[in-house]
Amino acid sequence: MRKTKILALAMGAAFVLSSCGAIYNSPQVTSGTVDGTKVRVVPITAETTLAANQTTYRPATLPAVFSQSAGSGGGLRGFESLPDPALEPENRPTSLSSRIPPEAPTGPYQIGVGDVVVLATPSGGNSVEELSGLLAAQNRRQEYVVQDDGAISIPDVGRIPIAGDTIDGANEKVFQALVRNQIEPAFSLEVADFNSQRVAIGGAVRTPATLPIDLQPLYLDEALSRVGGATASERDYDYASVRIYRDGDLYQIPLSELYSDRSLQRITLKDGDSVFVDTQFDLNRAQDYFQEQIQLTESRRDARRDAVDELETEILLRRAELDEQRDIFKDRLELGAEDRDYVYLAGEVTKQRRFPLPYNQKAMLADAIYDDGGIPTITGNIRQIYVLRGSTDPREFGSVTAWKLDAGNAASLMLSTRFELRPDDIIFVSEQVVTQWNRIISQITPGLLNSTITALAQ
């Protein structure tokens, strides 16, 4: 009987001490004025979440170096005009024989190095503002040159290889690249300048030139017409000829036959063809011109190879510079030398800490709570999750709004994915009542046992 009384007295004393805060102090959120601080508790609902998110906040942005691409530079070495072929007069022939080139394969136009493509958005579209560096709001057409490595370079998107693709194929590649970069504009891809496929026209024509091949096939009669036609007179047709150098072979069509046979006029020219109108019979004269074209092609090929090497070196150097600048920023961030916005987690959370707000986007209450283990439901009271936010009004410097989330119904956690955090918010989770008692008992148990043992010993 005596032992029971002693134990009851000890437990009663523990209750009194805990009630007056002599044994254990547990932090709580209380509305009203506490120590000069005005605290207003507001339940988090769908409506109050919208009100809380109304406050102005612009997330910190990453340095521009994180949005730059190492492949946005470089250029294309232009095509030089062809030199005038050196021709010497020869004796007139008595007759000429025909050698017709094989029919050139036809198909959709394939984009090549040097072509200029245009990305255009429809007027009145709502995607122009989303294109950032791709298209300006006042300019719905932007040209891009297919560079020496076969790619176009779009700011904020990167390099997109399209050489060898049809227009439809290139359009699909650009679309996929924009989607990967979270840009979904409506646009069309067109070829503005055709520079990759060319045919050289020289000899006895009015204006020797290099003609591009575009979406439509380039026929022999059309090519001759575009350079002013042959300058040979009708009396010279018997010995004048059109010679075509293609893939290492030389073909010949007498001018008289060309203008009398419609099928010969519709011979389709292909990329790399050299056409020479000759008023002399000696093939050596034409061969000089074709040799000149071969040497020019080889020079261009060498120049293009050098340009690609230079471009690759430039990209490597730029990538190294970007990586260095990014590493410096990360080191400054790790050492605390960069200004950063934080939210603080306290109370019954897995780990009391500060949660850095992300760059370039807003963080939600759920992001901070579940970033490092969430709330331990054994000790944390999920019905009392608070976001403490101080007033930004200097006239209410001591005012605090405690946004309270009651997650007793798990469906209420959906609100935590919509409640936006602000710099210096404090997320506080209250403890369970039984947790408070467990901690009180854990503090008084050693003393209580000693008192009981002493009393029993007497």
mmCIF file of C-alpha atoms in Angstrom, residues 9-340:
data_model
loop_
_atom_site.group_PDB
_atom_site.id
_atom_site.type_symbol
_atom_site.label_atom_id
_atom_site.label_comp_id
_atom_site.label_asym_id
_atom_site.label_seq_id
_atom_site.Cartn_x
_atom_site.Cartn_y
_atom_site.Cartn_z
ATOM 1 C CA LEU A 9 2.793 10.754 -5.784
ATOM 2 C CA ALA A 10 5.742 10.571 -8.171
ATOM 3 C CA MET A 11 3.514 10.333 -11.236
ATOM 4 C CA GLY A 12 1.390 13.183 -9.975
ATOM 5 C CA ALA A 13 4.451 15.326 -9.470
ATOM 6 C CA ALA A 14 5.571 14.514 -13.008
ATOM 7 C CA PHE A 15 2.191 15.594 -14.360
ATOM 8 C CA VAL A 16 2.323 18.898 -12.468
ATOM 9 C CA LEU A 17 5.883 19.598 -13.581
ATOM 10 C CA SER A 18 5.095 18.832 -17.187
ATOM 11 C CA SER A 19 2.003 21.029 -17.090
ATOM 12 C CA CYS A 20 3.990 24.035 -15.945
ATOM 13 C CA GLY A 21 6.782 23.386 -18.434
ATOM 14 C CA ALA A 22 9.396 22.532 -15.822
ATOM 15 C CA ILE A 23 10.267 19.175 -17.428
ATOM 16 C CA TYR A 24 9.592 19.432 -21.168
ATOM 17 C CA ASN A 25 8.840 22.319 -23.510
ATOM 18 C CA SER A 26 7.224 21.412 -26.832
ATOM 19 C CA PRO A 27 7.034 24.035 -29.624
ATOM 20 C CA GLN A 28 3.524 24.804 -30.774
ATOM 21 C CA VAL A 29 1.813 27.195 -33.169
ATOM 22 C CA THR A 30 -0.695 29.387 -31.363
ATOM 23 C CA SER A 31 -2.884 32.092 -32.891
ATOM 24 C CA GLY A 32 -3.014 35.542 -31.356
ATOM 25 C CA THR A 33 -0.216 37.769 -30.082
ATOM 26 C CA VAL A 34 2.716 35.865 -28.606
ATOM 27 C CA ASP A 35 5.718 37.835 -27.299
ATOM 28 C CA GLY A 36 4.783 40.753 -29.535
ATOM 29 C CA THR A 37 4.367 38.599 -32.636
ATOM 30 C CA LYS A 38 0.934 38.530 -34.234
ATOM 31 C CA VAL A 39 0.174 35.022 -35.433
ATOM 32 C CA ARG A 40 -2.743 34.293 -37.729
ATOM 33 C CA VAL A 41 -3.574 30.642 -38.460
ATOM 34 C CA VAL A 42 -5.191 30.078 -41.861
ATOM 35 C CA PRO A 43 -6.272 26.563 -42.965
ATOM 36 C CA ILE A 44 -4.861 25.497 -46.322
ATOM 37 C CA THR A 45 -7.728 24.919 -48.711
ATOM 38 C CA ALA A 46 -8.054 25.200 -52.481
ATOM 39 C CA GLU A 47 -9.151 28.839 -52.100
ATOM 40 C CA THR A 48 -6.513 29.884 -49.555
ATOM 41 C CA THR A 49 -3.812 28.158 -51.640
ATOM 42 C CA LEU A 50 -4.662 30.465 -54.526
ATOM 43 C CA ALA A 51 -4.482 33.444 -52.149
ATOM 44 C CA ALA A 52 -1.099 32.365 -50.751
ATOM 45 C CA ASN A 53 0.294 31.938 -54.260
ATOM 46 C CA GLN A 54 -0.735 35.488 -55.177
ATOM 47 C CA THR A 55 2.351 36.995 -53.537
ATOM 48 C CA THR A 56 4.946 38.153 -56.049
ATOM 49 C CA TYR A 57 7.960 35.873 -56.350
ATOM 50 C CA ARG A 58 10.455 35.374 -59.141
ATOM 51 C CA PRO A 59 12.742 32.325 -58.724
ATOM 52 C CA ALA A 60 16.463 32.908 -58.996
ATOM 53 C CA THR A 61 17.816 32.090 -62.446
ATOM 54 C CA LEU A 62 20.868 30.075 -63.326
ATOM 55 C CA PRO A 63 23.728 31.970 -64.973
ATOM 56 C CA ALA A 64 23.435 32.284 -68.732
ATOM 57 C CA VAL A 65 26.353 29.881 -69.151
ATOM 58 C CA PHE A 66 23.983 26.992 -68.285
ATOM 59 C CA SER A 67 21.727 27.760 -71.254
ATOM 60 C CA GLN A 68 24.464 28.257 -73.817
ATOM 61 C CA SER A 69 25.445 25.604 -76.316
ATOM 62 C CA ALA A 70 28.990 24.927 -77.408
ATOM 63 C CA GLY A 71 27.749 24.336 -80.948
ATOM 64 C CA SER A 72 26.027 27.673 -81.539
ATOM 65 C CA GLY A 73 29.013 29.194 -83.336
ATOM 66 C CA GLY A 74 30.781 28.392 -86.548
ATOM 67 C CA GLY A 75 29.955 29.280 -90.102
ATOM 68 C CA LEU A 76 30.108 28.141 -93.660
ATOM 69 C CA ARG A 77 32.806 29.032 -96.067
ATOM 70 C CA GLY A 78 31.068 30.448 -99.111
ATOM 71 C CA PHE A 79 31.232 29.079 -102.620
ATOM 72 C CA GLU A 80 33.525 31.069 -104.826
ATOM 73 C CA SER A 81 32.537 31.885 -108.406
ATOM 74 C CA LEU A 82 34.035 29.656 -111.038
ATOM 75 C CA PRO A 83 36.966 31.032 -113.036
ATOM 76 C CA ASP A 84 36.552 31.541 -116.742
ATOM 77 C CA PRO A 85 37.759 28.438 -118.595
ATOM 78 C CA ALA A 86 40.796 28.839 -120.816
ATOM 79 C CA LEU A 87 39.773 27.933 -124.371
ATOM 80 C CA GLU A 88 41.786 27.903 -127.556
ATOM 81 C CA PRO A 89 40.326 27.951 -131.148
ATOM 82 C CA GLU A 90 40.485 24.662 -132.969
ATOM 83 C CA ASN A 91 39.780 23.556 -136.544
ATOM 84 C CA ARG A 92 36.211 22.789 -137.455
ATOM 85 C CA PRO A 93 35.185 19.119 -137.585
ATOM 86 C CA THR A 94 33.540 17.421 -140.531
ATOM 87 C CA SER A 95 31.005 15.581 -138.343
ATOM 88 C CA LEU A 96 30.090 14.976 -134.752
ATOM 89 C CA SER A 97 28.726 11.857 -133.091
ATOM 90 C CA SER A 98 26.289 11.797 -130.211
ATOM 91 C CA ARG A 99 26.892 10.183 -126.849
ATOM 92 C CA ILE A 100 23.867 10.598 -124.587
ATOM 93 C CA PRO A 101 24.341 10.505 -120.781
ATOM 94 C CA PRO A 102 22.301 7.963 -118.806
ATOM 95 C CA GLU A 103 19.102 9.180 -117.217
ATOM 96 C CA ALA A 104 19.767 10.846 -113.851
ATOM 97 C CA PRO A 105 17.841 9.413 -110.898
ATOM 98 C CA THR A 106 15.062 11.644 -109.578
ATOM 99 C CA GLY A 107 13.584 11.953 -106.118
ATOM 100 C CA PRO A 108 12.735 14.468 -103.375
ATOM 101 C CA TYR A 109 15.280 17.225 -102.893
ATOM 102 C CA GLN A 110 17.918 16.386 -100.291
ATOM 103 C CA ILE A 111 19.204 19.257 -98.171
ATOM 104 C CA GLY A 112 22.980 19.701 -98.295
ATOM 105 C CA VAL A 113 25.830 21.813 -96.944
ATOM 106 C CA GLY A 114 25.444 25.452 -97.909
ATOM 107 C CA ASP A 115 21.660 25.403 -98.238
ATOM 108 C CA VAL A 116 19.789 28.087 -96.308
ATOM 109 C CA VAL A 117 16.640 26.888 -94.571
ATOM 110 C CA VAL A 118 13.887 29.048 -93.150
ATOM 111 C CA LEU A 119 11.774 28.291 -90.088
ATOM 112 C CA ALA A 120 8.513 30.213 -90.306
ATOM 113 C CA THR A 121 5.582 30.341 -87.891
ATOM 114 C CA PRO A 122 2.042 31.114 -89.051
ATOM 115 C CA SER A 123 0.940 34.685 -88.423
ATOM 116 C CA GLY A 124 -1.345 34.980 -85.426
ATOM 117 C CA GLY A 125 0.075 31.859 -83.815
ATOM 118 C CA ASN A 126 0.505 31.813 -80.063
ATOM 119 C CA SER A 127 3.821 29.949 -80.072
ATOM 120 C CA VAL A 128 6.141 32.739 -81.213
ATOM 121 C CA GLU A 129 6.764 33.967 -77.680
ATOM 122 C CA GLU A 130 7.815 30.448 -76.666
ATOM 123 C CA LEU A 131 10.574 30.230 -79.238
ATOM 124 C CA SER A 132 13.013 32.453 -77.296
ATOM 125 C CA GLY A 133 16.058 32.853 -79.536
ATOM 126 C CA LEU A 134 14.512 30.795 -82.353
ATOM 127 C CA LEU A 135 12.102 33.432 -83.712
ATOM 128 C CA ALA A 136 11.585 37.002 -82.570
ATOM 129 C CA ALA A 137 8.067 38.275 -82.013
ATOM 130 C CA GLN A 138 8.438 40.809 -84.790
ATOM 131 C CA ASN A 139 10.111 38.441 -87.222
ATOM 132 C CA ARG A 140 8.322 35.214 -88.027
ATOM 133 C CA ARG A 141 11.002 33.961 -90.444
ATOM 134 C CA GLN A 142 14.540 33.073 -89.485
ATOM 135 C CA GLU A 143 17.220 31.724 -91.817
ATOM 136 C CA TYR A 144 19.790 29.072 -90.860
ATOM 137 C CA VAL A 145 22.721 27.924 -92.977
ATOM 138 C CA VAL A 146 23.509 24.215 -93.175
ATOM 139 C CA GLN A 147 27.078 24.335 -91.941
ATOM 140 C CA ASP A 148 30.102 22.291 -92.903
ATOM 141 C CA ASP A 149 29.237 19.408 -90.561
ATOM 142 C CA GLY A 150 25.754 19.113 -92.088
ATOM 143 C CA ALA A 151 23.903 20.735 -89.175
ATOM 144 C CA ILE A 152 22.043 23.958 -88.471
ATOM 145 C CA SER A 153 22.560 25.716 -85.148
ATOM 146 C CA ILE A 154 19.509 27.103 -83.319
ATOM 147 C CA PRO A 155 20.072 29.167 -80.148
ATOM 148 C CA ASP A 156 18.749 27.511 -76.956
ATOM 149 C CA VAL A 157 18.234 24.274 -78.939
ATOM 150 C CA GLY A 158 21.675 23.306 -80.276
ATOM 151 C CA ARG A 159 22.910 21.713 -83.481
ATOM 152 C CA ILE A 160 20.515 19.653 -85.586
ATOM 153 C CA PRO A 161 22.015 17.549 -88.417
ATOM 154 C CA ILE A 162 19.778 17.743 -91.494
ATOM 155 C CA ALA A 163 22.177 17.340 -94.441
ATOM 156 C CA GLY A 164 21.060 14.431 -96.608
ATOM 157 C CA ASP A 165 17.454 14.677 -95.393
ATOM 158 C CA THR A 166 14.442 15.587 -97.454
ATOM 159 C CA ILE A 167 12.476 18.666 -96.397
ATOM 160 C CA ASP A 168 9.937 16.465 -94.628
ATOM 161 C CA GLY A 169 12.708 14.575 -92.827
ATOM 162 C CA ALA A 170 14.448 17.788 -91.767
ATOM 163 C CA ASN A 171 11.147 19.234 -90.599
ATOM 164 C CA GLU A 172 10.621 16.194 -88.359
ATOM 165 C CA LYS A 173 14.156 16.420 -86.908
ATOM 166 C CA VAL A 174 13.739 20.100 -86.030
ATOM 167 C CA PHE A 175 10.339 19.397 -84.486
ATOM 168 C CA GLN A 176 11.743 16.616 -82.298
ATOM 169 C CA ALA A 177 14.653 18.831 -81.186
ATOM 170 C CA LEU A 178 12.239 21.588 -80.156
ATOM 171 C CA VAL A 179 10.080 19.100 -78.242
ATOM 172 C CA ARG A 180 13.151 17.807 -76.366
ATOM 173 C CA ASN A 181 13.812 21.391 -75.315
ATOM 174 C CA GLN A 182 10.185 21.838 -74.204
ATOM 175 C CA ILE A 183 9.358 24.104 -77.150
ATOM 176 C CA GLU A 184 6.302 23.082 -79.145
ATOM 177 C CA PRO A 185 5.799 25.739 -81.827
ATOM 178 C CA ALA A 186 3.848 25.487 -85.013
ATOM 179 C CA PHE A 187 6.305 26.108 -87.820
ATOM 180 C CA SER A 188 7.196 25.140 -91.366
ATOM 181 C CA LEU A 189 10.644 24.459 -92.772
ATOM 182 C CA GLU A 190 11.521 25.715 -96.235
ATOM 183 C CA VAL A 191 14.696 26.008 -98.288
ATOM 184 C CA ALA A 192 15.375 29.676 -99.024
ATOM 185 C CA ASP A 193 18.660 29.358 -100.936
ATOM 186 C CA PHE A 194 19.767 26.255 -102.810
ATOM 187 C CA ASN A 195 23.560 26.088 -102.647
ATOM 188 C CA SER A 196 24.479 22.444 -102.107
ATOM 189 C CA GLN A 197 23.634 21.007 -105.546
ATOM 190 C CA ARG A 198 25.087 22.850 -108.533
ATOM 191 C CA VAL A 199 25.726 22.476 -112.221
ATOM 192 C CA ALA A 200 28.504 24.435 -113.987
ATOM 193 C CA ILE A 201 27.706 25.905 -117.441
ATOM 194 C CA GLY A 202 30.570 27.271 -119.519
ATOM 195 C CA GLY A 203 31.958 27.614 -123.005
ATOM 196 C CA ALA A 204 30.143 29.343 -125.840
ATOM 197 C CA VAL A 205 27.254 30.694 -123.797
ATOM 198 C CA ARG A 206 26.300 34.292 -123.150
ATOM 199 C CA THR A 207 26.886 34.321 -119.349
ATOM 200 C CA PRO A 208 28.826 31.309 -117.979
ATOM 201 C CA ALA A 209 27.587 30.497 -114.476
ATOM 202 C CA THR A 210 27.067 27.892 -111.819
ATOM 203 C CA LEU A 211 23.359 27.065 -111.488
ATOM 204 C CA PRO A 212 21.734 25.645 -108.354
ATOM 205 C CA ILE A 213 19.409 22.658 -108.429
ATOM 206 C CA ASP A 214 16.277 23.345 -106.429
ATOM 207 C CA LEU A 215 13.050 21.468 -105.747
ATOM 208 C CA GLN A 216 12.342 21.124 -109.459
ATOM 209 C CA PRO A 217 14.576 19.077 -111.797
ATOM 210 C CA LEU A 218 17.049 21.110 -113.842
ATOM 211 C CA TYR A 219 16.763 20.217 -117.542
ATOM 212 C CA LEU A 220 19.453 20.823 -120.146
ATOM 213 C CA ASP A 221 17.451 23.291 -122.248
ATOM 214 C CA GLU A 222 16.421 25.236 -119.139
ATOM 215 C CA ALA A 223 20.033 25.418 -117.951
ATOM 216 C CA LEU A 224 21.206 26.761 -121.298
ATOM 217 C CA SER A 225 18.371 29.279 -121.350
ATOM 218 C CA ARG A 226 19.289 30.587 -117.889
ATOM 219 C CA VAL A 227 22.846 31.378 -119.027
ATOM 220 C CA GLY A 228 21.618 33.205 -122.121
ATOM 221 C CA GLY A 229 21.750 30.278 -124.546
ATOM 222 C CA ALA A 230 24.510 29.123 -126.884
ATOM 223 C CA THR A 231 26.281 31.875 -128.801
ATOM 224 C CA ALA A 232 26.939 29.688 -131.841
ATOM 225 C CA SER A 233 25.160 30.798 -134.977
ATOM 226 C CA GLU A 234 22.914 28.465 -136.972
ATOM 227 C CA ARG A 235 25.614 27.893 -139.567
ATOM 228 C CA ASP A 236 27.863 26.595 -136.767
ATOM 229 C CA TYR A 237 25.327 24.045 -135.439
ATOM 230 C CA ASP A 238 26.893 21.264 -137.528
ATOM 231 C CA TYR A 239 30.145 21.408 -135.634
ATOM 232 C CA ALA A 240 29.019 22.978 -132.328
ATOM 233 C CA SER A 241 28.219 20.588 -129.471
ATOM 234 C CA VAL A 242 27.129 20.420 -125.862
ATOM 235 C CA ARG A 243 29.442 18.266 -123.788
ATOM 236 C CA ILE A 244 28.454 16.964 -120.369
ATOM 237 C CA TYR A 245 31.055 15.735 -117.899
ATOM 238 C CA ARG A 246 29.463 13.442 -115.314
ATOM 239 C CA ASP A 247 31.039 11.081 -112.775
ATOM 240 C CA GLY A 248 34.284 10.824 -114.759
ATOM 241 C CA ASP A 249 32.631 10.222 -118.140
ATOM 242 C CA LEU A 250 32.316 12.639 -121.060
ATOM 243 C CA TYR A 251 29.113 12.825 -123.131
ATOM 244 C CA GLN A 252 28.487 14.811 -126.335
ATOM 245 C CA ILE A 253 25.365 16.095 -128.100
ATOM 246 C CA PRO A 254 25.645 18.065 -131.382
ATOM 247 C CA LEU A 255 23.882 21.379 -131.029
ATOM 248 C CA SER A 256 21.871 20.728 -134.204
ATOM 249 C CA GLU A 257 20.469 17.511 -132.732
ATOM 250 C CA LEU A 258 19.788 19.150 -129.374
ATOM 251 C CA TYR A 259 17.495 21.801 -130.846
ATOM 252 C CA SER A 260 15.706 19.360 -133.137
ATOM 253 C CA ASP A 261 15.015 16.609 -130.576
ATOM 254 C CA ARG A 262 12.728 17.459 -127.643
ATOM 255 C CA SER A 263 13.855 14.413 -125.674
ATOM 256 C CA LEU A 264 17.473 15.625 -125.738
ATOM 257 C CA GLN A 265 16.439 19.033 -124.481
ATOM 258 C CA ARG A 266 14.748 17.384 -121.467
ATOM 259 C CA ILE A 267 17.881 15.598 -120.272
ATOM 260 C CA THR A 268 17.914 15.956 -116.483
ATOM 261 C CA LEU A 269 21.120 17.376 -115.042
ATOM 262 C CA LYS A 270 22.407 16.197 -111.663
ATOM 263 C CA ASP A 271 24.595 17.641 -108.937
ATOM 264 C CA GLY A 272 28.238 17.881 -110.031
ATOM 265 C CA ASP A 273 27.547 17.933 -113.770
ATOM 266 C CA SER A 274 29.676 20.254 -115.901
ATOM 267 C CA VAL A 275 28.132 21.429 -119.170
ATOM 268 C CA PHE A 276 30.330 22.938 -121.854
ATOM 269 C CA VAL A 277 29.085 24.416 -125.135
ATOM 270 C CA ASP A 278 31.904 23.962 -127.631
ATOM 271 C CA THR A 279 32.146 25.442 -131.130
ATOM 272 C CA GLN A 280 35.299 23.437 -131.842
ATOM 273 C CA PHE A 281 35.704 19.755 -132.572
ATOM 274 C CA ASP A 282 38.733 19.030 -130.377
ATOM 275 C CA LEU A 283 37.739 17.283 -127.140
ATOM 276 C CA ASN A 284 40.914 18.520 -125.502
ATOM 277 C CA ARG A 285 39.422 22.001 -125.347
ATOM 278 C CA ALA A 286 36.455 20.765 -123.391
ATOM 279 C CA GLN A 287 38.654 18.479 -121.344
ATOM 280 C CA ASP A 288 40.589 21.504 -120.094
ATOM 281 C CA TYR A 289 37.385 22.994 -118.811
ATOM 282 C CA PHE A 290 36.316 19.767 -117.124
ATOM 283 C CA GLN A 291 39.736 19.358 -115.543
ATOM 284 C CA GLU A 292 39.365 22.850 -114.202
ATOM 285 C CA GLN A 293 36.025 21.858 -112.647
ATOM 286 C CA ILE A 294 37.583 18.763 -111.080
ATOM 287 C CA GLN A 295 40.374 20.775 -109.503
ATOM 288 C CA LEU A 296 37.897 23.325 -108.210
ATOM 289 C CA THR A 297 35.760 20.564 -106.689
ATOM 290 C CA GLU A 298 38.801 19.053 -104.987
ATOM 291 C CA SER A 299 39.817 22.467 -103.649
ATOM 292 C CA ARG A 300 36.345 22.983 -102.253
ATOM 293 C CA ARG A 301 36.400 19.550 -100.686
ATOM 294 C CA ASP A 302 39.730 20.275 -99.003
ATOM 295 C CA ALA A 303 38.517 23.686 -97.847
ATOM 296 C CA ARG A 304 35.346 22.126 -96.448
ATOM 297 C CA ARG A 305 37.358 19.473 -94.609
ATOM 298 C CA ASP A 306 39.564 22.165 -93.083
ATOM 299 C CA ALA A 307 36.500 24.188 -92.112
ATOM 300 C CA VAL A 308 34.950 21.164 -90.362
ATOM 301 C CA ASP A 309 38.194 20.592 -88.447
ATOM 302 C CA GLU A 310 38.273 24.236 -87.414
ATOM 303 C CA LEU A 311 34.640 24.073 -86.352
ATOM 304 C CA GLU A 312 35.205 20.959 -84.243
ATOM 305 C CA THR A 313 38.197 22.585 -82.559
ATOM 306 C CA GLU A 314 36.176 25.719 -81.860
ATOM 307 C CA ILE A 315 33.355 23.652 -80.355
ATOM 308 C CA LEU A 316 35.795 21.768 -78.113
ATOM 309 C CA LEU A 317 37.310 25.027 -76.875
ATOM 310 C CA ARG A 318 33.909 26.580 -76.254
ATOM 311 C CA ARG A 319 32.674 23.470 -74.460
ATOM 312 C CA ALA A 320 35.734 23.491 -72.204
ATOM 313 C CA GLU A 321 35.148 27.172 -71.419
ATOM 314 C CA LEU A 322 31.467 26.555 -70.620
ATOM 315 C CA ASP A 323 32.329 23.574 -68.412
ATOM 316 C CA GLU A 324 34.902 25.646 -66.534
ATOM 317 C CA GLN A 325 32.439 28.473 -65.890
ATOM 318 C CA ARG A 326 29.779 26.000 -64.742
ATOM 319 C CA ASP A 327 32.222 24.262 -62.394
ATOM 320 C CA ILE A 328 33.218 27.623 -60.887
ATOM 321 C CA PHE A 329 29.560 28.422 -60.223
ATOM 322 C CA LYS A 330 28.985 25.010 -58.615
ATOM 323 C CA ASP A 331 32.039 25.475 -56.382
ATOM 324 C CA ARG A 332 30.844 28.933 -55.306
ATOM 325 C CA LEU A 333 27.420 27.453 -54.620
ATOM 326 C CA GLU A 334 28.906 24.662 -52.507
ATOM 327 C CA LEU A 335 31.045 27.108 -50.533
ATOM 328 C CA GLY A 336 28.098 29.427 -49.906
ATOM 329 C CA ALA A 337 29.503 32.270 -51.960
ATOM 330 C CA GLU A 338 26.356 32.532 -54.097
ATOM 331 C CA ASP A 339 23.198 34.201 -52.845
ATOM 332 C CA ARG A 340 20.531 31.492 -52.492
#
